[in-house]
Amino acid sequence: MILPIYVYGQPVLRQEAEDIAPDYPNLKELVANMFETMDHADGVGLAAPQVGLPIRVVVIDLDVLSDDMPEFKDFKRAYINPHILETGDKVVSMDEGCLSLPGIHESVKRPDRIRVQYLDEEMKPHDEWVEGYLARVMQHEFDHLDGIMFIDHLSALRKQMIRGKLNNMVKGKARCSYKVKTVK
Ligand code: NI
Protein backbone atom coordinates (compact mmCIF):
# COMPACT_ATOMS: atom_id res chain seq x y z
CA MET A 1 0.00 0.00 0.00
CA ILE A 2 1.32 3.41 -0.95
CA LEU A 3 1.43 5.76 2.03
CA PRO A 4 1.42 9.56 1.87
CA ILE A 5 4.86 11.08 2.42
CA TYR A 6 5.04 13.71 5.15
CA VAL A 7 6.53 16.97 3.90
CA TYR A 8 8.67 19.61 5.62
CA GLY A 9 6.64 21.40 8.29
CA GLN A 10 5.15 18.20 9.71
CA PRO A 11 6.19 17.95 13.40
CA VAL A 12 6.88 14.18 13.18
CA LEU A 13 9.90 14.97 10.96
CA ARG A 14 11.46 16.87 13.87
CA GLN A 15 10.76 14.25 16.53
CA GLU A 16 13.31 11.89 18.05
CA ALA A 17 12.19 8.44 16.86
CA GLU A 18 12.04 5.51 19.29
CA ASP A 19 13.59 2.06 18.98
CA ILE A 20 10.92 -0.58 18.42
CA ALA A 21 10.38 -3.82 20.36
CA PRO A 22 11.05 -7.15 18.57
CA ASP A 23 7.30 -7.88 18.61
CA TYR A 24 6.30 -4.56 17.04
CA PRO A 25 2.93 -5.30 15.40
CA ASN A 26 2.79 -5.77 11.61
CA LEU A 27 6.43 -4.80 11.05
CA LYS A 28 6.71 -6.87 7.84
CA GLU A 29 3.67 -5.11 6.44
CA LEU A 30 5.04 -1.68 7.38
CA VAL A 31 8.39 -2.45 5.73
CA ALA A 32 6.62 -3.69 2.56
CA ASN A 33 4.49 -0.52 2.48
CA MET A 34 7.56 1.67 2.96
CA PHE A 35 9.36 -0.05 0.04
CA GLU A 36 6.29 0.39 -2.17
CA THR A 37 5.91 4.05 -1.16
CA MET A 38 9.59 4.76 -1.80
CA ASP A 39 9.64 2.98 -5.18
CA HIS A 40 6.52 4.84 -6.30
CA ALA A 41 8.21 8.17 -5.45
CA ASP A 42 11.52 7.12 -7.10
CA GLY A 43 13.45 7.39 -3.84
CA VAL A 44 16.45 5.33 -2.73
CA GLY A 45 15.75 5.64 0.99
CA LEU A 46 12.80 6.25 3.30
CA ALA A 47 12.59 6.62 7.08
CA ALA A 48 9.46 5.81 9.12
CA PRO A 49 8.97 9.44 10.28
CA GLN A 50 8.47 10.30 6.59
CA VAL A 51 5.30 8.22 6.67
CA GLY A 52 4.26 9.71 10.00
CA LEU A 53 5.67 7.14 12.41
CA PRO A 54 8.24 8.24 15.05
CA ILE A 55 10.00 4.85 15.14
CA ARG A 56 13.51 3.75 14.11
CA VAL A 57 12.79 1.91 10.84
CA VAL A 58 14.45 2.72 7.49
CA VAL A 59 14.31 1.13 4.04
CA ILE A 60 17.02 1.55 1.40
CA ASP A 61 16.88 0.36 -2.24
CA LEU A 62 20.02 1.01 -4.31
CA ASP A 63 19.26 -1.38 -7.17
CA VAL A 64 18.49 1.59 -9.44
CA LEU A 65 22.19 2.53 -9.23
CA SER A 66 23.46 -0.92 -10.14
CA ASP A 67 24.18 -0.05 -13.79
CA ASP A 68 27.01 2.17 -12.55
CA MET A 69 27.64 0.41 -9.24
CA PRO A 70 27.21 -3.38 -9.69
CA GLU A 71 27.70 -3.99 -5.97
CA PHE A 72 24.15 -2.64 -5.50
CA LYS A 73 22.44 -5.18 -7.78
CA ASP A 74 19.23 -6.22 -5.93
CA PHE A 75 20.33 -4.19 -2.89
CA LYS A 76 17.09 -3.74 -0.99
CA ARG A 77 17.26 -3.74 2.79
CA ALA A 78 15.41 -2.67 5.90
CA TYR A 79 17.22 -1.33 8.96
CA ILE A 80 15.55 -1.67 12.34
CA ASN A 81 16.73 0.41 15.32
CA PRO A 82 19.86 1.69 13.53
CA HIS A 83 22.39 3.80 15.39
CA ILE A 84 25.64 5.34 14.14
CA LEU A 85 28.39 4.54 16.64
CA GLU A 86 31.46 6.11 14.99
CA THR A 87 32.33 8.13 11.91
CA GLY A 88 35.49 8.33 9.81
CA ASP A 89 37.62 11.50 9.78
CA LYS A 90 37.38 12.17 6.07
CA VAL A 91 34.47 14.36 4.98
CA VAL A 92 33.05 14.34 1.43
CA SER A 93 30.45 16.45 -0.42
CA MET A 94 27.60 14.95 -2.41
CA ASP A 95 24.29 16.22 -3.81
CA GLU A 96 21.27 15.15 -1.79
CA GLY A 97 17.54 15.36 -2.15
CA CYS A 98 14.73 14.15 0.09
CA LEU A 99 11.17 12.97 -0.58
CA SER A 100 10.07 15.20 2.33
CA LEU A 101 11.71 18.23 0.68
CA PRO A 102 10.43 18.07 -2.91
CA GLY A 103 12.30 20.28 -5.37
CA ILE A 104 15.36 20.88 -3.20
CA HIS A 105 18.77 19.45 -4.08
CA GLU A 106 21.91 20.67 -2.36
CA SER A 107 25.45 19.55 -1.78
CA VAL A 108 25.96 18.17 1.74
CA LYS A 109 29.20 17.37 3.57
CA ARG A 110 29.31 14.13 5.55
CA PRO A 111 31.89 11.64 6.82
CA ASP A 112 32.79 9.08 4.11
CA ARG A 113 32.46 6.09 6.45
CA ILE A 114 30.43 5.16 9.49
CA ARG A 115 30.19 2.34 11.98
CA VAL A 116 26.57 1.37 12.29
CA GLN A 117 24.60 -0.98 14.52
CA TYR A 118 21.15 -2.23 13.50
CA LEU A 119 18.80 -5.18 13.22
CA ASP A 120 17.88 -6.57 9.81
CA GLU A 121 14.37 -7.64 8.81
CA GLU A 122 14.87 -10.99 10.54
CA MET A 123 15.85 -9.10 13.74
CA LYS A 124 19.43 -10.31 13.39
CA PRO A 125 21.92 -7.82 14.90
CA HIS A 126 24.69 -6.24 12.80
CA ASP A 127 27.64 -4.02 13.72
CA GLU A 128 29.70 -2.96 10.72
CA TRP A 129 31.68 -0.21 8.99
CA VAL A 130 30.06 1.09 5.81
CA GLU A 131 31.53 3.48 3.27
CA GLY A 132 30.79 5.22 -0.02
CA TYR A 133 27.31 5.74 -1.39
CA LEU A 134 25.61 3.44 1.12
CA ALA A 135 27.20 5.33 4.04
CA ARG A 136 25.87 8.54 2.49
CA VAL A 137 22.30 7.25 2.17
CA MET A 138 22.38 5.70 5.65
CA GLN A 139 23.49 8.97 7.24
CA HIS A 140 20.72 10.87 5.46
CA GLU A 141 18.07 8.33 6.49
CA PHE A 142 19.28 7.77 10.04
CA ASP A 143 19.35 11.56 10.52
CA HIS A 144 15.58 11.47 9.97
CA LEU A 145 15.30 9.25 13.06
CA ASP A 146 16.89 12.01 15.13
CA GLY A 147 14.60 14.69 13.72
CA ILE A 148 17.34 16.02 11.41
CA MET A 149 16.85 16.86 7.71
CA PHE A 150 19.62 17.35 5.18
CA ILE A 151 18.97 21.10 4.95
CA ASP A 152 20.15 21.36 8.57
CA HIS A 153 23.68 20.66 7.30
CA LEU A 154 23.68 23.61 4.87
CA SER A 155 25.43 26.95 5.35
CA ALA A 156 23.38 29.95 6.46
CA LEU A 157 23.65 31.34 2.93
CA ARG A 158 22.35 28.18 1.22
CA LYS A 159 19.51 27.98 3.77
CA GLN A 160 18.60 31.55 2.91
CA MET A 161 18.47 30.59 -0.78
CA ILE A 162 15.87 27.85 -0.20
CA ARG A 163 13.80 29.75 2.38
CA GLY A 164 11.05 30.54 -0.15
CA LYS A 165 10.65 26.89 -1.19
CA LEU A 166 10.47 25.81 2.47
CA ASN A 167 7.84 28.44 3.25
CA ASN A 168 5.76 27.18 0.33
CA MET A 169 5.98 23.61 1.62
CA VAL A 170 4.73 24.71 5.04
CA LYS A 171 1.84 26.47 3.29
CA GLY A 172 0.93 23.19 1.58
CA LYS A 173 2.25 24.17 -1.84
CA ALA A 174 4.59 21.23 -2.34
CA ARG A 175 4.74 20.29 -6.02
CA CYS A 176 5.57 16.66 -6.71
CA SER A 177 4.37 13.54 -8.48
CA TYR A 178 3.65 11.45 -5.39
CA LYS A 179 1.07 11.60 -2.62
CA VAL A 180 2.13 13.90 0.22
CA LYS A 181 0.82 15.05 3.57
CA THR A 182 1.48 18.71 4.32
CA VAL A 183 0.64 20.69 7.44
CA LYS A 184 -2.06 22.69 5.68
NI1 NI B 1 15.19 12.34 3.41
CSV table of N, CA and C in Angstrom, one decimal, residues 18-22 55-58 78-84 116-120 123 142 145:
chain,number,residue,atom,x,y,z
A,18,GLU,N,11.8,6.5,18.3
A,18,GLU,CA,12.0,5.5,19.3
A,18,GLU,C,12.4,4.2,18.7
A,19,ASP,N,13.3,3.5,19.3
A,19,ASP,CA,13.6,2.1,19.0
A,19,ASP,C,12.3,1.3,19.1
A,20,ILE,N,12.1,0.2,18.3
A,20,ILE,CA,10.9,-0.6,18.4
A,20,ILE,C,11.3,-1.9,19.1
A,21,ALA,N,10.2,-2.5,19.7
A,21,ALA,CA,10.4,-3.8,20.4
A,21,ALA,C,10.4,-4.9,19.3
A,22,PRO,N,11.0,-6.1,19.6
A,22,PRO,CA,11.1,-7.2,18.6
A,22,PRO,C,9.7,-7.6,18.1
A,55,ILE,N,9.3,6.1,14.7
A,55,ILE,CA,10.0,4.9,15.1
A,55,ILE,C,11.2,4.7,14.3
A,56,ARG,N,12.2,3.9,14.8
A,56,ARG,CA,13.5,3.8,14.1
A,56,ARG,C,13.5,2.6,13.1
A,57,VAL,N,12.9,2.9,12.0
A,57,VAL,CA,12.8,1.9,10.8
A,57,VAL,C,13.1,2.7,9.6
A,58,VAL,N,14.0,2.1,8.7
A,58,VAL,CA,14.4,2.7,7.5
A,58,VAL,C,14.5,1.7,6.4
A,78,ALA,N,16.0,-3.4,4.8
A,78,ALA,CA,15.4,-2.7,5.9
A,78,ALA,C,16.4,-2.6,7.1
A,79,TYR,N,16.4,-1.5,7.8
A,79,TYR,CA,17.2,-1.3,9.0
A,79,TYR,C,16.3,-1.0,10.1
A,80,ILE,N,16.4,-1.9,11.2
A,80,ILE,CA,15.5,-1.7,12.3
A,80,ILE,C,16.4,-1.2,13.5
A,81,ASN,N,16.0,-0.2,14.2
A,81,ASN,CA,16.7,0.4,15.3
A,81,ASN,C,18.2,0.7,15.0
A,82,PRO,N,18.5,1.4,13.9
A,82,PRO,CA,19.9,1.7,13.5
A,82,PRO,C,20.4,2.8,14.4
A,83,HIS,N,21.7,2.7,14.7
A,83,HIS,CA,22.4,3.8,15.4
A,83,HIS,C,23.8,3.9,14.8
A,84,ILE,N,24.3,5.1,14.6
A,84,ILE,CA,25.6,5.3,14.1
A,84,ILE,C,26.5,5.5,15.4
A,116,VAL,N,28.0,1.4,12.0
A,116,VAL,CA,26.6,1.4,12.3
A,116,VAL,C,26.1,0.1,12.9
A,117,GLN,N,25.2,0.2,13.8
A,117,GLN,CA,24.6,-1.0,14.5
A,117,GLN,C,23.1,-1.0,14.2
A,118,TYR,N,22.6,-2.1,13.8
A,118,TYR,CA,21.2,-2.2,13.5
A,118,TYR,C,20.7,-3.7,13.5
A,119,LEU,N,19.4,-3.9,13.4
A,119,LEU,CA,18.8,-5.2,13.2
A,119,LEU,C,18.3,-5.3,11.8
A,120,ASP,N,18.5,-6.4,11.2
A,120,ASP,CA,17.9,-6.6,9.8
A,120,ASP,C,16.4,-7.0,9.9
A,123,MET,N,15.5,-9.5,12.4
A,123,MET,CA,15.8,-9.1,13.7
A,123,MET,C,17.2,-9.6,14.1
A,142,PHE,N,19.2,7.9,8.6
A,142,PHE,CA,19.3,7.8,10.0
A,142,PHE,C,19.2,9.1,10.7
A,145,LEU,N,15.7,9.9,11.8
A,145,LEU,CA,15.3,9.3,13.1
A,145,LEU,C,15.7,10.1,14.3
